[in-house]
mmCIF file of C-alpha atoms in Angstrom:
data_model
loop_
_atom_site.group_PDB
_atom_site.id
_atom_site.type_symbol
_atom_site.label_atom_id
_atom_site.label_comp_id
_atom_site.label_asym_id
_atom_site.label_seq_id
_atom_site.Cartn_x
_atom_site.Cartn_y
_atom_site.Cartn_z
ATOM 1 C CA MET A 1 4.142 0.909 24.590
ATOM 2 C CA LEU A 2 4.803 4.495 23.665
ATOM 3 C CA PRO A 3 1.771 6.358 22.316
ATOM 4 C CA GLN A 4 3.782 7.649 19.347
ATOM 5 C CA TYR A 5 4.865 4.116 18.464
ATOM 6 C CA HIS A 6 1.302 2.874 18.734
ATOM 7 C CA ASP A 7 -0.006 5.693 16.512
ATOM 8 C CA ALA A 8 2.737 5.249 13.919
ATOM 9 C CA ARG A 9 2.203 1.501 13.801
ATOM 10 C CA HIS A 10 -1.534 1.885 13.321
ATOM 11 C CA GLU A 11 -1.038 4.492 10.615
ATOM 12 C CA VAL A 12 1.154 2.066 8.654
ATOM 13 C CA ARG A 13 -1.350 -0.731 9.277
ATOM 14 C CA ASN A 14 -4.244 1.372 7.970
ATOM 15 C CA THR A 15 -2.248 2.382 4.904
ATOM 16 C CA ILE A 16 -1.475 -1.277 4.179
ATOM 17 C CA ILE A 17 -5.145 -2.224 4.561
ATOM 18 C CA GLY A 18 -6.122 0.497 2.094
ATOM 19 C CA LEU A 19 -3.433 -0.639 -0.321
ATOM 20 C CA VAL A 20 -4.610 -4.254 -0.179
ATOM 21 C CA GLU A 21 -8.197 -3.146 -0.817
ATOM 22 C CA ASP A 22 -7.051 -1.093 -3.826
ATOM 23 C CA LEU A 23 -5.005 -4.047 -5.073
ATOM 24 C CA ALA A 24 -8.000 -6.371 -4.817
ATOM 25 C CA ASN A 25 -10.116 -3.864 -6.731
ATOM 26 C CA SER A 26 -7.465 -3.535 -9.451
ATOM 27 C CA ASN A 27 -7.295 -7.321 -9.752
ATOM 28 C CA LYS A 28 -11.074 -7.475 -10.184
ATOM 29 C CA LEU A 29 -10.926 -4.795 -12.875
ATOM 30 C CA ALA A 30 -8.103 -6.623 -14.650
ATOM 31 C CA LEU A 31 -9.968 -9.938 -14.553
ATOM 32 C CA LYS A 32 -13.096 -8.319 -15.947
ATOM 33 C CA ALA A 33 -11.056 -6.632 -18.695
ATOM 34 C CA ILE A 34 -9.418 -9.932 -19.646
ATOM 35 C CA GLU A 35 -12.739 -11.765 -19.687
ATOM 36 C CA GLU A 36 -14.214 -9.072 -21.949
ATOM 37 C CA CYS A 37 -11.044 -8.809 -24.092
ATOM 38 C CA ASN A 38 -10.976 -5.079 -23.366
ATOM 39 C CA ALA A 39 -7.444 -3.725 -23.742
ATOM 40 C CA GLU A 40 -8.372 -0.212 -22.609
ATOM 41 C CA ALA A 41 -9.841 -1.458 -19.341
ATOM 42 C CA LEU A 42 -6.757 -3.603 -18.779
ATOM 43 C CA ASP A 43 -4.544 -0.551 -19.272
ATOM 44 C CA GLU A 44 -6.660 1.292 -16.698
ATOM 45 C CA ALA A 45 -6.100 -1.537 -14.203
ATOM 46 C CA ARG A 46 -2.352 -1.371 -14.881
ATOM 47 C CA LYS A 47 -2.418 2.381 -14.331
ATOM 48 C CA ASN A 48 -3.918 1.822 -10.882
ATOM 49 C CA LEU A 49 -1.109 -0.618 -10.070
ATOM 50 C CA LYS A 50 1.564 1.870 -11.123
ATOM 51 C CA GLU A 51 0.036 4.494 -8.837
ATOM 52 C CA MET A 52 0.342 2.084 -5.910
ATOM 53 C CA SER A 53 4.135 2.117 -6.100
ATOM 54 C CA SER A 54 4.304 5.537 -4.442
ATOM 55 C CA ILE A 55 2.123 4.230 -1.612
ATOM 56 C CA THR A 56 4.380 1.213 -1.095
ATOM 57 C CA GLU A 57 7.412 3.503 -1.059
ATOM 58 C CA LYS A 58 5.769 5.583 1.691
ATOM 59 C CA ILE A 59 4.987 2.435 3.686
ATOM 60 C CA ASP A 60 8.621 1.310 3.415
ATOM 61 C CA ASN A 61 9.887 4.692 4.574
ATOM 62 C CA ASP A 62 7.421 4.819 7.462
ATOM 63 C CA ILE A 63 8.496 1.367 8.664
ATOM 64 C CA VAL A 64 12.160 2.374 8.575
ATOM 65 C CA LEU A 65 11.336 5.532 10.537
ATOM 66 C CA ILE A 66 9.441 3.522 13.138
ATOM 67 C CA PHE A 67 12.443 1.243 13.625
ATOM 68 C CA ALA A 68 14.811 4.209 13.741
ATOM 69 C CA LYS A 69 12.752 6.067 16.340
ATOM 70 C CA PHE A 70 11.377 3.358 18.571
ATOM 71 C CA THR A 71 13.782 0.409 18.738
ATOM 72 C CA PRO A 72 15.997 0.134 21.829
ATOM 73 C CA GLY A 73 19.118 0.861 19.786
ATOM 74 C CA ALA A 74 17.679 4.141 18.501
ATOM 75 C CA LYS A 75 18.788 6.070 21.583
#
C-alpha cells in the first residue's frame, strides 16, 4: 500500500474513533440530564451533538479525497 494512503486512512480512522467517543459522552450526559429532569444539561448535550456535524462533514470529505487520490481509476 502507498504510505500516503495508509496515513490518510489512519487519520480518518482516528477521527472517527474520537467522534464515537464524543458521541458516547454526549449520550451519557443526555441520559443523566433526562434522569435528573434537567433541561439545561440536556441542551448542553444537544449543543455537543450539533458541533459534531462539522467533524462528520470533514470525515466525509476526507473519504472522498482518499477515493479520488488512491483508487485505480484516479490516474
